[in-house]
Amino acid sequence: GAGVSQSPSNKVTEKGKDVELRCDPISGHTALYWYRQRLGQGLEFLIYFQGNSAPDKSGLPSDRFSAERTGESVSTLTIQRTQQEDSAVYLCASSFDPRNNSPLHFGNGTRLTVT
Amino acid sequence: AQSVTQLGSHVSVSEGALVLLRCNYSSSVPPYLFWYVQYPNQGLQLLLKYTTGATLVKGINGFEAEFKKSETSFHLTKPSAHMSDAAEYFCAVIRSSSNTGKLIFGQGTTLQVKP
């Protein structure tokens, strides 16, 4: 079956513009995660969804960042008034059952460049 | 707070040589431990994981890792490096008490394989 799909694969935007990043998880996966990967750094956790709820959004760096999930499926990560420090690869992952430590399956990411 | 340390941001080996990538975690209670690999412009792929049971874990592509509680380590090894092993490798943990499956990542180690 299809893996985790993210779109767009690349996004270039001007400072101050808003962007929306999309994630289509594997069908049936209840958990969905967003991570940020800055150049040469590890992955920073942003937010976790269980179903359509986000019980852990502790990693969102500022109130310019928000995310939602609908239909226990697609998720969008929105960054308002983008800044150059937002440039990074944004990775989405999903898993079947986090309570049993099911492995996370990652998408290929969206590379965001803020000019 | 839970943390993961990967010693050496870059490791270079010759083709056919032993690969050793180091990972240490900080936790009073052993977490669940994972190694992921990331090829250029791709998402992360699970190499192997340790949750319970046998401390020597075998993964894909000939990699293995050993959980050593006394050393709080989970180093990744492969007896003989292949050119296709060149990639970035991430060690990650989940708190054993977690029910969210949230992975905490190390900073990553880039493996270079020389012919």
Short mmCIF file of N, CA, C and O in Angstrom, two decimals, chain A residues 33 35 37 40-43 45 48 56 58 91 98-99 101-104 106-108 111, chain B residues 32 36 38 41-44 46 49 51 88 90 94 99-107:
data_model
loop_
_atom_site.label_atom_id
_atom_site.label_comp_id
_atom_site.label_asym_id
_atom_site.label_seq_id
_atom_site.Cartn_x
_atom_site.Cartn_y
_atom_site.Cartn_z
N TYR A 33 2.41 12.47 13.41
CA TYR A 33 3.43 13.33 14.02
C TYR A 33 4.00 14.28 12.98
O TYR A 33 4.17 13.89 11.82
N TYR A 35 7.49 16.64 12.47
CA TYR A 35 8.83 16.95 12.94
C TYR A 35 9.45 17.98 12.01
O TYR A 35 9.07 18.11 10.85
N GLN A 37 13.25 19.37 10.59
CA GLN A 37 14.67 19.02 10.48
C GLN A 37 15.41 20.19 9.84
O GLN A 37 15.28 20.44 8.64
N GLY A 40 21.61 20.07 8.89
CA GLY A 40 22.68 19.57 9.74
C GLY A 40 22.27 19.27 11.17
O GLY A 40 23.14 19.05 12.02
N GLN A 41 20.97 19.23 11.43
CA GLN A 41 20.52 18.97 12.78
C GLN A 41 19.60 17.76 12.82
O GLN A 41 19.16 17.26 11.79
N GLY A 42 19.32 17.33 14.01
CA GLY A 42 18.40 16.22 14.20
C GLY A 42 16.96 16.67 14.00
O GLY A 42 16.69 17.77 13.57
N LEU A 43 16.07 15.77 14.30
CA LEU A 43 14.65 16.05 14.12
C LEU A 43 14.06 16.61 15.41
O LEU A 43 14.23 16.04 16.48
N PHE A 45 10.67 17.45 17.42
CA PHE A 45 9.25 17.13 17.49
C PHE A 45 8.44 18.41 17.51
O PHE A 45 8.79 19.37 18.21
N TYR A 48 1.84 16.03 17.96
CA TYR A 48 1.36 14.65 17.85
C TYR A 48 -0.16 14.66 17.84
O TYR A 48 -0.79 15.32 18.67
N ASP A 56 -0.46 16.41 22.39
CA ASP A 56 0.89 16.91 22.63
C ASP A 56 1.28 17.85 21.50
O ASP A 56 1.58 17.40 20.40
N SER A 58 3.59 20.27 22.29
CA SER A 58 4.63 20.97 23.05
C SER A 58 5.79 21.45 22.20
O SER A 58 6.55 22.32 22.64
N LEU A 91 8.91 17.01 8.28
CA LEU A 91 8.62 15.60 8.08
C LEU A 91 7.36 15.21 8.83
O LEU A 91 7.16 15.63 9.98
N PRO A 98 0.37 3.78 18.76
CA PRO A 98 1.50 4.28 19.55
C PRO A 98 1.58 3.66 20.94
O PRO A 98 2.65 3.60 21.53
N ARG A 99 0.45 3.18 21.45
CA ARG A 99 0.49 2.59 22.80
C ARG A 99 1.31 1.31 22.81
O ARG A 99 1.81 0.89 23.83
N ASN A 101 3.90 1.00 20.76
CA ASN A 101 5.16 1.38 20.11
C ASN A 101 5.27 0.84 18.69
O ASN A 101 6.34 0.36 18.28
N SER A 102 4.18 0.91 17.96
CA SER A 102 4.26 0.59 16.54
C SER A 102 5.26 1.54 15.88
O SER A 102 5.32 2.71 16.24
N PRO A 103 6.03 1.06 14.93
CA PRO A 103 7.05 1.93 14.33
C PRO A 103 6.42 3.11 13.60
O PRO A 103 5.31 3.01 13.07
N LEU A 104 7.14 4.22 13.59
CA LEU A 104 6.72 5.38 12.83
C LEU A 104 7.14 5.22 11.37
O LEU A 104 8.27 4.82 11.08
N PHE A 106 7.70 7.37 7.99
CA PHE A 106 7.93 8.76 7.62
C PHE A 106 7.64 9.01 6.15
O PHE A 106 7.92 8.16 5.28
N GLY A 107 7.14 10.22 5.86
CA GLY A 107 7.08 10.70 4.50
C GLY A 107 8.43 11.25 4.08
O GLY A 107 9.38 11.28 4.88
N ASN A 108 8.52 11.68 2.82
CA ASN A 108 9.79 12.20 2.30
C ASN A 108 10.02 13.66 2.67
O ASN A 108 11.09 14.20 2.38
N ARG A 111 10.46 20.39 1.83
CA ARG A 111 11.58 21.30 2.04
C ARG A 111 11.08 22.73 1.88
O ARG A 111 10.67 23.13 0.79
N TYR B 32 12.62 2.73 25.14
CA TYR B 32 12.66 1.94 23.92
C TYR B 32 13.61 2.66 22.95
O TYR B 32 13.61 3.88 22.87
N TYR B 36 17.22 4.82 12.91
CA TYR B 36 16.64 5.12 11.62
C TYR B 36 17.75 5.55 10.66
O TYR B 36 18.76 6.13 11.07
N GLN B 38 18.42 7.72 6.94
CA GLN B 38 17.83 8.68 5.99
C GLN B 38 18.75 8.83 4.80
O GLN B 38 19.88 9.32 4.94
N ASN B 41 17.31 13.23 0.38
CA ASN B 41 15.99 13.65 -0.12
C ASN B 41 14.90 12.61 0.14
O ASN B 41 13.91 12.55 -0.62
N GLN B 42 15.08 11.82 1.14
CA GLN B 42 14.06 10.84 1.51
C GLN B 42 13.69 10.97 2.97
O GLN B 42 14.38 11.65 3.75
N GLY B 43 12.62 10.32 3.34
CA GLY B 43 12.23 10.27 4.74
C GLY B 43 13.07 9.26 5.49
O GLY B 43 14.03 8.70 4.96
N LEU B 44 12.72 9.05 6.73
CA LEU B 44 13.47 8.12 7.57
C LEU B 44 12.91 6.72 7.46
O LEU B 44 11.70 6.52 7.38
N LEU B 46 13.09 2.83 9.26
CA LEU B 46 13.48 2.12 10.47
C LEU B 46 14.49 1.03 10.14
O LEU B 46 14.25 0.19 9.28
N LYS B 49 14.94 -1.88 16.17
CA LYS B 49 14.45 -1.31 17.42
C LYS B 49 14.65 -2.31 18.56
O LYS B 49 14.68 -3.53 18.33
N THR B 51 12.86 -3.06 22.30
CA THR B 51 11.84 -2.74 23.30
C THR B 51 12.07 -3.59 24.53
O THR B 51 12.32 -3.08 25.62
N GLU B 88 22.54 9.25 6.37
CA GLU B 88 22.53 9.80 7.72
C GLU B 88 21.76 8.84 8.63
O GLU B 88 20.71 8.32 8.25
N PHE B 90 20.12 8.09 12.48
CA PHE B 90 19.58 8.72 13.67
C PHE B 90 19.24 7.66 14.72
O PHE B 90 18.56 6.68 14.42
N ILE B 94 11.98 6.32 22.81
CA ILE B 94 10.64 6.59 23.32
C ILE B 94 10.68 6.23 24.79
O ILE B 94 11.16 5.16 25.15
N ASN B 99 2.71 6.73 26.12
CA ASN B 99 1.66 6.09 25.34
C ASN B 99 1.38 6.88 24.06
O ASN B 99 0.35 6.70 23.43
N THR B 100 2.31 7.77 23.73
CA THR B 100 2.14 8.58 22.53
C THR B 100 3.03 8.13 21.38
O THR B 100 2.82 8.53 20.25
N GLY B 101 4.02 7.33 21.68
CA GLY B 101 4.94 6.91 20.63
C GLY B 101 5.85 8.01 20.13
O GLY B 101 6.48 7.86 19.07
N LYS B 102 5.95 9.11 20.88
CA LYS B 102 6.74 10.24 20.43
C LYS B 102 8.23 9.90 20.49
O LYS B 102 8.76 9.56 21.53
N LEU B 103 8.90 9.99 19.35
CA LEU B 103 10.33 9.72 19.27
C LEU B 103 11.13 10.97 19.60
O LEU B 103 10.81 12.06 19.12
N ILE B 104 12.18 10.78 20.38
CA ILE B 104 13.14 11.86 20.63
C ILE B 104 14.43 11.44 19.93
O ILE B 104 14.96 10.35 20.20
N PHE B 105 14.90 12.30 19.05
CA PHE B 105 16.02 11.95 18.18
C PHE B 105 17.34 12.54 18.65
O PHE B 105 17.39 13.63 19.23
N GLY B 106 18.40 11.81 18.32
CA GLY B 106 19.73 12.38 18.43
C GLY B 106 20.00 13.29 17.25
O GLY B 106 19.15 13.45 16.36
N GLN B 107 21.20 13.89 17.24
CA GLN B 107 21.53 14.88 16.22
C GLN B 107 21.88 14.26 14.87
O GLN B 107 21.99 14.97 13.87
#
